[in-house]
């Protein structure tokens, strides 16, 4: 049986809660392509997956929330930064599934910000209980503390890993790549797929999916790191890919190398710079589509720079995989006007 069929068969056995609007559209970006002089650019709209403004975590949460429900949880926990898209999507998924949600969020000094804005405002509206911390990713101590508190109060907690990045998150994005391959079956395959990478399961899944589709030598899967250096992130993504393949009993699969580009980390995680500002404006003004300052604006800035450096030819076809995050724009208003 071809690996993609074995994958689909195994996937059918994994519990899943339908949360995402799928398939997400693939659209050409003719105006941006013209403005920057090619290659032919396309966009995969995972900013339209749903869950209180969408994003890449919705696909992962379909499998993760199913695990929570199967384990009899009444509460889900996760963690992230103040403007975490993952936290907001987890809060929305919990509301949809009738579960309580606790979020461990980083803020300077571990103190709640004076203004609740962007994703944080949405966390509040979605009914999440927020615990502030000074701890940084992956927030193990904060999550363990809140998990113990939920148990002590008689609750049954399920902890969604940081970024939704475990084997379930990986298979969700392997399936997403197969969705893309099916949508584009009548057209030449893309030369590259470019996107923001951070906790790693999106990239691990897309690379696994390209392998399953037999496109691993045709379509380069380029993650633009928003925070971690390549030598830290690439081995983590390789390990996630192995975990994902094992979950669907494809342990023997010959897995592809991981392509992480860490040249665009600018001033560090969440620091808005001129490249992100330009990318946000270019996509908004030429195509009417919003990217965010932290992830997708940074990844798009990286893609634009690579094009300007001549790393892609005019005759090539490149897909920007939009992973969401525009809710954070409002929290960066001062730096964007
Ligand atoms: C908008 C957005 N894009 C990309 C990513 C990175 O995805 P991953 O954590 O799977 O690497 C995130 C993660 O938080 C995100 O919120």
Tab-separated table of C-alpha atoms and ligand atoms in Angstrom:
chain	number	residue	atom	x	y	z
A	1	UNK	CA	0.000	0.000	0.000
A	2	UNK	CA	1.441	3.483	-0.861
A	3	UNK	CA	2.511	5.439	2.231
A	4	UNK	CA	-0.166	8.126	1.674
A	5	UNK	CA	-2.922	5.481	1.689
A	6	UNK	CA	-1.482	3.811	4.798
A	7	UNK	CA	-1.400	7.279	6.411
A	8	UNK	CA	-5.025	8.035	5.522
A	9	UNK	CA	-6.135	4.615	6.786
A	10	UNK	CA	-4.303	5.119	10.103
A	11	UNK	CA	-5.641	8.677	10.405
A	12	UNK	CA	-9.212	7.398	10.158
A	13	UNK	CA	-8.649	5.522	13.420
A	14	UNK	CA	-7.471	8.593	15.341
A	15	UNK	CA	-10.218	10.319	17.348
A	16	UNK	CA	-10.887	13.793	15.970
A	17	UNK	CA	-13.311	16.592	16.829
A	18	UNK	CA	-14.445	18.574	13.764
A	19	UNK	CA	-13.427	22.163	14.547
A	20	UNK	CA	-11.814	23.444	11.336
A	21	UNK	CA	-13.308	24.837	8.141
A	22	UNK	CA	-11.587	22.572	5.630
A	23	UNK	CA	-10.234	22.554	3.002
A	24	UNK	CA	-8.845	26.056	3.397
A	25	UNK	CA	-8.621	27.965	0.096
A	26	UNK	CA	-5.485	28.201	-2.049
A	27	UNK	CA	-5.363	31.563	-3.823
A	28	UNK	CA	-2.944	33.130	-6.316
A	29	UNK	CA	-1.298	36.421	-5.254
A	30	UNK	CA	-1.039	38.148	-8.662
A	31	UNK	CA	-0.586	41.687	-7.353
A	32	UNK	CA	2.153	40.801	-4.863
A	33	UNK	CA	3.849	38.637	-7.518
A	34	UNK	CA	3.888	41.655	-9.870
A	35	UNK	CA	4.980	44.086	-7.156
A	36	UNK	CA	8.068	42.062	-6.233
A	37	UNK	CA	8.813	40.688	-9.715
A	38	UNK	CA	7.922	36.987	-9.361
A	39	UNK	CA	8.108	33.986	-8.740
A	40	UNK	CA	4.421	33.056	-9.094
A	41	UNK	CA	3.145	33.411	-5.529
A	42	UNK	CA	0.196	31.579	-3.970
A	43	UNK	CA	-1.227	31.532	-0.467
A	44	UNK	CA	-2.813	28.720	1.577
A	45	UNK	CA	-5.407	30.356	3.823
A	46	UNK	CA	-5.003	28.598	7.169
A	47	UNK	CA	-5.864	31.980	8.662
A	48	UNK	CA	-9.430	30.934	7.772
A	49	UNK	CA	-9.516	27.629	9.679
A	50	UNK	CA	-11.940	28.994	12.296
A	51	UNK	CA	-11.823	29.191	16.133
A	52	UNK	CA	-12.118	32.882	16.937
A	53	UNK	CA	-10.087	34.264	13.982
A	54	UNK	CA	-8.406	31.034	12.841
A	55	UNK	CA	-4.804	29.916	12.461
A	56	UNK	CA	-2.680	26.796	12.334
A	57	UNK	CA	-3.590	25.510	15.808
A	58	UNK	CA	-7.161	24.676	14.763
A	59	UNK	CA	-6.038	21.651	12.724
A	60	UNK	CA	-3.868	20.417	15.610
A	61	UNK	CA	-6.639	20.989	18.165
A	62	UNK	CA	-9.040	18.723	16.262
A	63	UNK	CA	-6.888	15.777	17.434
A	64	UNK	CA	-5.748	17.232	20.767
A	65	UNK	CA	-9.269	18.065	21.966
A	66	UNK	CA	-10.389	14.564	20.994
A	67	UNK	CA	-7.649	13.223	23.283
A	68	UNK	CA	-8.868	15.477	26.108
A	69	UNK	CA	-12.467	14.273	25.703
A	70	UNK	CA	-11.376	10.610	25.456
A	71	UNK	CA	-9.455	10.945	28.702
A	72	UNK	CA	-12.559	12.317	30.443
A	73	UNK	CA	-11.069	15.782	30.986
A	74	UNK	CA	-13.307	18.642	32.048
A	75	UNK	CA	-10.566	21.268	31.804
A	76	UNK	CA	-7.838	21.975	29.243
A	77	UNK	CA	-4.642	23.841	30.037
A	78	UNK	CA	-2.053	25.369	27.827
A	79	UNK	CA	0.580	28.111	27.871
A	80	UNK	CA	2.120	30.818	25.732
A	81	UNK	CA	3.082	34.464	25.547
A	82	UNK	CA	0.629	37.331	26.219
A	83	UNK	CA	-0.384	37.436	22.539
A	84	UNK	CA	-0.339	33.644	21.989
A	85	UNK	CA	-2.517	32.575	19.062
A	86	UNK	CA	-2.265	29.007	20.310
A	87	UNK	CA	-3.727	29.990	23.705
A	88	UNK	CA	-6.607	31.873	22.056
A	89	UNK	CA	-7.444	28.984	19.722
A	90	UNK	CA	-7.263	26.507	22.619
A	91	UNK	CA	-9.650	28.725	24.626
A	92	UNK	CA	-12.062	28.781	21.659
A	93	UNK	CA	-11.797	25.001	21.154
A	94	UNK	CA	-12.463	24.415	24.860
A	95	UNK	CA	-15.550	26.654	24.735
A	96	UNK	CA	-16.793	24.761	21.683
A	97	UNK	CA	-16.247	21.377	23.393
A	98	UNK	CA	-17.865	22.485	26.677
A	99	UNK	CA	-14.613	22.299	28.677
A	100	UNK	CA	-13.101	24.841	31.057
A	101	UNK	CA	-9.820	26.424	29.932
A	102	UNK	CA	-6.822	27.634	31.956
A	103	UNK	CA	-4.049	29.574	30.248
A	104	UNK	CA	-0.563	30.138	31.678
A	105	UNK	CA	0.629	33.306	29.941
A	106	UNK	CA	3.963	35.086	30.039
A	107	UNK	CA	4.074	38.809	30.802
A	108	UNK	CA	7.056	40.896	32.002
A	109	UNK	CA	7.221	40.566	35.788
A	110	UNK	CA	4.438	37.976	35.655
A	111	UNK	CA	1.960	40.857	35.950
A	112	UNK	CA	-1.243	41.218	33.900
A	113	UNK	CA	-0.969	43.996	31.280
A	114	UNK	CA	-2.987	47.159	31.954
A	115	UNK	CA	-4.870	46.794	28.653
A	116	UNK	CA	-6.394	43.534	27.416
A	117	UNK	CA	-5.953	43.717	23.646
A	118	UNK	CA	-5.601	41.444	20.581
A	119	UNK	CA	-5.509	37.731	21.436
A	120	UNK	CA	-5.584	38.466	25.164
A	121	UNK	CA	-8.912	40.261	24.818
A	122	UNK	CA	-10.233	37.228	22.920
A	123	UNK	CA	-8.954	34.808	25.634
A	124	UNK	CA	-10.980	36.833	28.131
A	125	UNK	CA	-14.127	36.890	25.953
A	126	UNK	CA	-13.790	33.122	25.383
A	127	UNK	CA	-13.989	32.569	29.125
A	128	UNK	CA	-10.456	31.324	29.840
A	129	UNK	CA	-8.961	31.631	33.333
A	130	UNK	CA	-5.574	33.312	32.967
A	131	UNK	CA	-2.518	32.669	35.192
A	132	UNK	CA	0.344	35.130	34.711
A	133	UNK	CA	3.960	33.982	34.804
A	134	UNK	CA	7.483	35.253	34.240
A	135	UNK	CA	8.554	31.786	33.114
A	136	UNK	CA	9.445	31.364	29.424
A	137	UNK	CA	8.569	28.570	26.957
A	138	UNK	CA	7.779	25.686	27.326
A	139	UNK	CA	6.276	26.814	30.685
A	140	UNK	CA	6.636	23.389	32.347
A	141	UNK	CA	6.574	24.621	35.973
A	142	UNK	CA	3.550	26.913	35.475
A	143	UNK	CA	1.579	24.203	33.698
A	144	UNK	CA	2.411	21.640	36.414
A	145	UNK	CA	1.323	24.096	39.135
A	146	UNK	CA	-2.039	24.913	37.499
A	147	UNK	CA	-2.628	21.227	36.670
A	148	UNK	CA	-2.188	20.408	40.387
A	149	UNK	CA	-4.564	23.239	41.339
A	150	UNK	CA	-7.251	21.953	38.943
A	151	UNK	CA	-6.878	18.423	40.379
A	152	UNK	CA	-7.000	19.715	43.952
A	153	UNK	CA	-10.306	21.439	43.115
A	154	UNK	CA	-11.719	18.104	41.841
A	155	UNK	CA	-11.246	18.798	38.129
A	156	UNK	CA	-9.798	16.495	35.453
A	157	UNK	CA	-7.156	18.436	33.510
A	158	UNK	CA	-5.697	17.758	30.049
A	159	UNK	CA	-2.580	19.707	29.153
A	160	UNK	CA	-2.225	20.712	25.511
A	161	UNK	CA	1.531	20.903	24.840
A	162	UNK	CA	3.151	24.251	24.079
A	163	UNK	CA	2.205	25.248	20.514
A	164	UNK	CA	0.119	22.085	20.125
A	165	UNK	CA	3.367	20.470	19.000
A	166	UNK	CA	3.357	16.744	19.587
A	167	UNK	CA	2.644	13.736	17.353
A	168	UNK	CA	-1.042	14.753	16.986
A	169	UNK	CA	-0.097	18.227	15.800
A	170	UNK	CA	2.284	16.650	13.286
A	171	UNK	CA	-0.263	14.282	11.733
A	172	UNK	CA	-2.750	17.183	11.495
A	173	UNK	CA	-0.256	19.074	9.314
A	174	UNK	CA	0.748	16.016	7.313
A	175	UNK	CA	-2.963	15.720	6.449
A	176	UNK	CA	-2.954	19.444	5.591
A	177	UNK	CA	-0.178	18.901	3.040
A	178	UNK	CA	-2.166	16.066	1.450
A	179	UNK	CA	-5.150	18.447	1.318
A	180	UNK	CA	-2.964	20.914	-0.616
A	181	UNK	CA	-1.671	18.189	-2.964
A	182	UNK	CA	-5.257	17.180	-3.732
A	183	UNK	CA	-6.354	20.789	-4.337
A	184	UNK	CA	-3.461	21.369	-6.729
A	185	UNK	CA	-3.443	17.948	-8.414
A	186	UNK	CA	-4.241	19.446	-11.843
A	187	UNK	CA	-1.361	21.974	-11.687
A	188	UNK	CA	2.421	21.665	-11.560
A	189	UNK	CA	3.607	21.122	-7.969
A	190	UNK	CA	5.006	24.070	-6.019
A	191	UNK	CA	8.789	24.491	-5.958
A	192	UNK	CA	8.610	25.638	-2.361
A	193	UNK	CA	6.224	26.039	0.554
A	194	UNK	CA	7.260	28.807	2.979
A	195	UNK	CA	5.776	29.538	6.428
A	196	UNK	CA	6.523	30.591	10.019
A	197	UNK	CA	8.023	27.915	12.276
A	198	UNK	CA	8.377	27.996	16.059
A	199	UNK	CA	7.299	25.041	18.220
A	200	UNK	CA	7.760	22.845	15.149
A	201	UNK	CA	4.766	20.574	14.496
A	202	UNK	CA	3.521	22.585	11.521
A	203	UNK	CA	6.853	22.143	9.749
A	204	UNK	CA	7.268	18.506	10.842
A	205	UNK	CA	3.779	17.747	9.510
A	206	UNK	CA	4.201	19.565	6.207
A	207	UNK	CA	7.533	17.825	5.582
A	208	UNK	CA	6.021	14.447	6.473
A	209	UNK	CA	3.049	15.201	4.208
A	210	UNK	CA	5.332	16.127	1.284
A	211	UNK	CA	7.094	12.783	1.745
A	212	UNK	CA	3.752	10.936	1.816
A	213	UNK	CA	2.641	12.752	-1.356
A	214	UNK	CA	5.902	11.767	-3.089
A	215	UNK	CA	6.803	15.470	-3.476
A	216	UNK	CA	9.756	15.640	-1.071
A	217	UNK	CA	12.266	16.152	-3.895
A	218	UNK	CA	10.039	18.591	-5.823
A	219	UNK	CA	8.610	20.874	-3.152
A	220	UNK	CA	11.055	22.348	-0.620
A	221	UNK	CA	9.426	22.813	2.814
A	222	UNK	CA	11.061	25.991	4.196
A	223	UNK	CA	10.281	27.041	7.746
A	224	UNK	CA	11.250	30.623	8.579
A	225	UNK	CA	12.166	30.557	12.264
A	226	UNK	CA	10.577	33.373	14.248
A	227	UNK	CA	12.683	32.786	17.373
A	228	UNK	CA	14.959	29.728	17.636
A	229	UNK	CA	18.317	29.227	15.893
A	230	UNK	CA	18.409	26.529	13.231
A	231	UNK	CA	20.656	24.156	15.218
A	232	UNK	CA	18.134	24.125	18.096
A	233	UNK	CA	14.939	23.943	16.038
A	234	UNK	CA	15.854	21.546	13.198
A	235	UNK	CA	16.611	18.516	15.465
A	236	UNK	CA	13.404	19.223	17.405
A	237	UNK	CA	11.398	19.199	14.165
A	238	UNK	CA	13.095	15.962	13.027
A	239	UNK	CA	12.140	14.318	16.339
A	240	UNK	CA	8.539	15.559	15.994
A	241	UNK	CA	8.416	14.132	12.460
A	242	UNK	CA	9.510	10.734	13.794
A	243	UNK	CA	6.874	10.923	16.571
A	244	UNK	CA	4.166	11.802	14.038
A	245	UNK	CA	5.167	8.994	11.681
A	246	UNK	CA	5.187	6.540	14.610
A	247	UNK	CA	1.674	7.598	15.684
A	248	UNK	CA	0.336	6.416	12.309
A	249	UNK	CA	2.601	3.305	12.268
A	250	UNK	CA	4.912	4.662	9.561
A	251	UNK	CA	8.071	4.290	11.666
A	252	UNK	CA	9.991	2.805	8.756
A	253	UNK	CA	9.488	5.837	6.507
A	254	UNK	CA	12.691	7.440	5.208
A	255	UNK	CA	12.217	10.986	6.529
A	256	UNK	CA	13.453	14.079	4.650
A	257	UNK	CA	15.992	16.632	5.985
A	258	UNK	CA	14.530	19.685	7.739
A	259	UNK	CA	15.011	23.117	6.101
A	260	UNK	CA	14.940	25.896	8.717
A	261	UNK	CA	15.935	29.435	7.727
A	262	UNK	CA	16.908	31.397	10.850
A	263	UNK	CA	18.105	34.604	9.172
A	264	UNK	CA	14.946	36.589	9.898
A	265	UNK	CA	14.711	36.521	13.697
A	266	UNK	CA	15.376	40.273	13.853
A	267	UNK	CA	15.182	41.729	17.343
A	268	UNK	CA	13.886	38.451	18.822
A	269	UNK	CA	10.487	36.901	19.492
A	270	UNK	CA	7.610	39.325	19.132
A	271	UNK	CA	9.799	42.357	18.330
A	272	UNK	CA	8.268	44.245	15.412
A	273	UNK	CA	10.896	45.552	12.964
A	274	UNK	CA	10.969	47.220	9.550
A	275	UNK	CA	10.926	43.900	7.576
A	276	UNK	CA	7.708	42.764	9.314
A	277	UNK	CA	6.154	46.235	8.864
A	278	UNK	CA	6.909	46.176	5.139
A	279	UNK	CA	5.567	42.623	4.673
A	280	UNK	CA	2.343	43.442	6.562
A	281	UNK	CA	1.785	46.550	4.417
A	282	UNK	CA	2.672	44.853	1.110
A	283	UNK	CA	0.224	41.968	1.542
A	284	UNK	CA	-2.524	44.220	2.917
A	285	UNK	CA	-2.241	46.861	0.213
A	286	UNK	CA	-1.692	44.542	-2.766
A	287	UNK	CA	-3.946	41.617	-1.841
A	288	UNK	CA	-6.229	42.745	1.004
A	289	UNK	CA	-4.924	39.963	3.284
A	290	UNK	CA	-3.592	40.482	6.822
A	291	UNK	CA	-0.494	38.892	8.347
A	292	UNK	CA	0.668	39.365	11.930
A	293	UNK	CA	3.769	41.032	13.420
A	294	UNK	CA	5.126	37.966	15.267
A	295	UNK	CA	4.804	34.948	12.946
A	296	UNK	CA	3.326	35.363	9.481
A	297	UNK	CA	4.614	38.913	8.910
A	298	UNK	CA	8.117	37.746	9.811
A	299	UNK	CA	7.861	34.663	7.574
A	300	UNK	CA	6.530	36.712	4.665
A	301	UNK	CA	9.341	39.241	5.166
A	302	UNK	CA	11.789	36.328	4.950
A	303	UNK	CA	10.175	35.047	1.753
A	304	UNK	CA	10.290	38.531	0.183
A	305	UNK	CA	13.961	38.903	1.110
A	306	UNK	CA	14.794	35.498	-0.375
A	307	UNK	CA	13.039	36.514	-3.598
A	308	UNK	CA	14.959	39.819	-3.716
A	309	UNK	CA	18.218	37.924	-3.227
A	310	UNK	CA	17.368	35.808	-6.286
A	311	UNK	CA	16.906	32.576	-4.302
A	312	UNK	CA	13.736	31.809	-6.333
A	313	UNK	CA	13.509	32.150	-10.134
A	314	UNK	CA	10.726	34.103	-11.890
A	315	UNK	CA	9.527	30.878	-13.495
A	316	UNK	CA	9.088	29.083	-10.145
A	317	UNK	CA	5.888	28.595	-8.145
A	318	UNK	CA	6.024	29.345	-4.424
A	319	UNK	CA	3.268	28.894	-1.838
A	320	UNK	CA	3.147	31.018	1.307
A	321	UNK	CA	1.299	28.978	3.943
A	322	UNK	CA	-0.617	31.550	6.018
A	323	UNK	CA	-0.745	30.204	9.578
A	324	UNK	CA	-2.940	32.983	11.047
A	325	UNK	CA	-2.233	35.394	13.883
A	326	UNK	CA	-3.777	38.655	12.627
A	327	UNK	CA	-5.620	39.144	15.947
A	328	UNK	CA	-2.243	40.219	17.383
A	329	UNK	CA	-2.117	43.211	14.982
A	330	UNK	CA	-4.307	45.240	17.344
A	331	UNK	CA	-1.845	44.810	20.202
A	332	UNK	CA	0.906	46.274	17.939
A	333	UNK	CA	-1.126	49.273	16.722
A	334	UNK	CA	1.400	51.809	18.016
A	335	UNK	CA	4.216	50.284	15.952
A	336	UNK	CA	2.155	49.941	12.789
A	337	UNK	CA	0.599	53.362	12.257
B	1	LIG	C1	0.348	32.495	13.594
B	1	LIG	C2	1.318	31.392	13.852
B	1	LIG	N1	2.073	30.961	12.831
B	1	LIG	C3	2.991	29.974	12.999
B	1	LIG	C4	3.212	29.404	14.228
B	1	LIG	C5	4.266	28.355	14.350
B	1	LIG	O1	3.729	27.071	14.280
B	1	LIG	P1	4.449	25.880	15.049
B	1	LIG	O2	4.401	26.250	16.498
B	1	LIG	O3	3.692	24.667	14.706
B	1	LIG	O4	5.864	25.847	14.572
B	1	LIG	C6	2.440	29.829	15.323
B	1	LIG	C7	2.670	29.204	16.654
B	1	LIG	O5	2.338	29.677	17.677
B	1	LIG	C8	1.470	30.838	15.140
B	1	LIG	O6	0.711	31.292	16.148
